[in-house]
XYZ file of C-alpha atoms in Angstrom:
119
model
C 0.000 0.000 0.000
C 1.063 3.555 -0.751
C -0.221 6.744 0.835
C -0.188 9.980 -1.157
C 0.066 13.266 0.729
C -0.886 16.390 -1.206
C -0.183 20.015 -0.397
C -0.068 23.445 -1.996
C -3.698 24.131 -2.820
C -5.372 27.394 -1.957
C -7.024 30.574 -3.177
C -5.298 32.674 -5.812
C -6.204 35.550 -8.115
C -6.489 34.962 -11.836
C -3.074 35.280 -13.421
C -1.351 34.107 -10.273
C 0.655 30.988 -9.536
C 0.444 27.986 -7.267
C 2.636 24.940 -6.723
C 1.226 21.556 -5.781
C 3.227 18.750 -4.214
C 2.426 15.074 -3.816
C 4.621 12.765 -1.762
C 4.329 8.986 -1.763
C 4.864 7.162 1.521
C 7.297 4.709 0.017
C 9.322 4.158 -3.097
C 8.179 1.974 -5.906
C 10.955 0.359 -7.860
C 8.689 -0.552 -10.735
C 7.916 1.606 -13.712
C 5.294 4.096 -12.562
C 3.333 7.204 -13.463
C 2.469 10.072 -11.128
C 0.377 13.134 -11.763
C -2.852 15.050 -11.189
C -6.440 14.711 -12.289
C -9.377 17.051 -11.715
C -13.153 16.815 -12.148
C -14.501 19.132 -14.822
C -17.998 20.617 -14.411
C -20.509 18.059 -15.569
C -17.741 15.669 -16.552
C -15.755 12.850 -15.048
C -12.238 13.283 -13.769
C -9.832 14.462 -16.453
C -6.078 14.160 -16.723
C -4.212 17.396 -16.015
C -0.585 16.297 -16.170
C 1.410 13.115 -15.656
C 5.051 12.139 -15.583
C 6.543 8.662 -15.662
C 9.537 7.365 -13.762
C 11.395 7.567 -17.071
C 10.534 11.251 -17.474
C 7.819 11.103 -20.129
C 5.287 13.926 -19.671
C 1.693 14.369 -20.749
C -0.427 17.541 -20.378
C -4.028 18.377 -21.011
C -4.358 20.824 -23.896
C -6.031 23.336 -21.602
C -2.966 23.642 -19.351
C -0.105 23.138 -21.776
C 2.250 26.099 -21.695
C 0.977 27.226 -18.282
C 1.576 24.202 -16.038
C 4.830 22.328 -15.533
C 5.091 18.899 -13.943
C 8.295 17.516 -12.457
C 9.385 14.829 -10.020
C 12.092 14.007 -7.530
C 12.469 10.240 -7.444
C 14.720 10.338 -4.385
C 11.927 12.039 -2.419
C 9.100 10.061 -4.035
C 7.518 13.409 -4.809
C 5.881 14.986 -7.842
C 5.279 18.720 -8.319
C 2.898 20.763 -10.422
C 3.853 24.383 -11.009
C 0.737 26.251 -12.123
C 1.208 29.667 -13.711
C -1.202 32.097 -15.383
C -4.094 30.513 -13.519
C -7.610 30.982 -14.869
C -10.998 30.705 -13.202
C -11.660 27.540 -15.177
C -8.712 25.915 -13.390
C -10.751 25.929 -10.184
C -11.156 22.325 -9.053
C -10.097 19.714 -6.557
C -6.815 18.293 -7.794
C -6.217 14.627 -7.047
C -2.752 13.130 -7.011
C -2.500 9.773 -8.719
C 0.069 6.995 -8.746
C 0.030 4.063 -11.134
C 2.522 1.410 -10.080
C 3.250 -1.117 -12.807
C 4.244 -4.150 -10.760
C 5.251 -7.410 -12.456
C 1.831 -8.876 -11.591
C -0.547 -5.953 -12.061
C -0.837 -2.195 -12.284
C -1.840 -0.754 -8.901
C -3.523 2.635 -8.681
C -3.542 4.993 -5.696
C -5.264 8.343 -5.133
C -4.619 11.211 -2.789
C -7.397 12.909 -0.835
C -7.396 15.923 -3.133
C -6.358 19.535 -2.669
C -8.646 22.453 -3.495
C -7.476 25.064 -5.987
C -9.691 28.138 -6.287
C -8.969 30.897 -8.790
C -10.882 34.152 -8.425
C -11.057 37.377 -10.406
């Protein structure tokens, strides 16, 4: 089992910046993917940004160029730097870990951190 601890959410004015962090309670030595998802209004949870243990990155089109994801494998931590925030970025951001073990892919979720962007 892995616990994910999120931090960095809060209230920010449009155009401002915020940095989210997500720390896993233990290392996984398998290939894995970490990142954030958020629920869109009237929609199911959507991918915001992910990064693999090999460094491959994927962004949603709506955040590309504004958000930057990175990770520190030694600290089992992933970061999301959010710049030029817009009101439509307001959501609960959930940290996600997909651990590709030799037997199965295990998925873990954080409790979520609220990001609110106001004008």
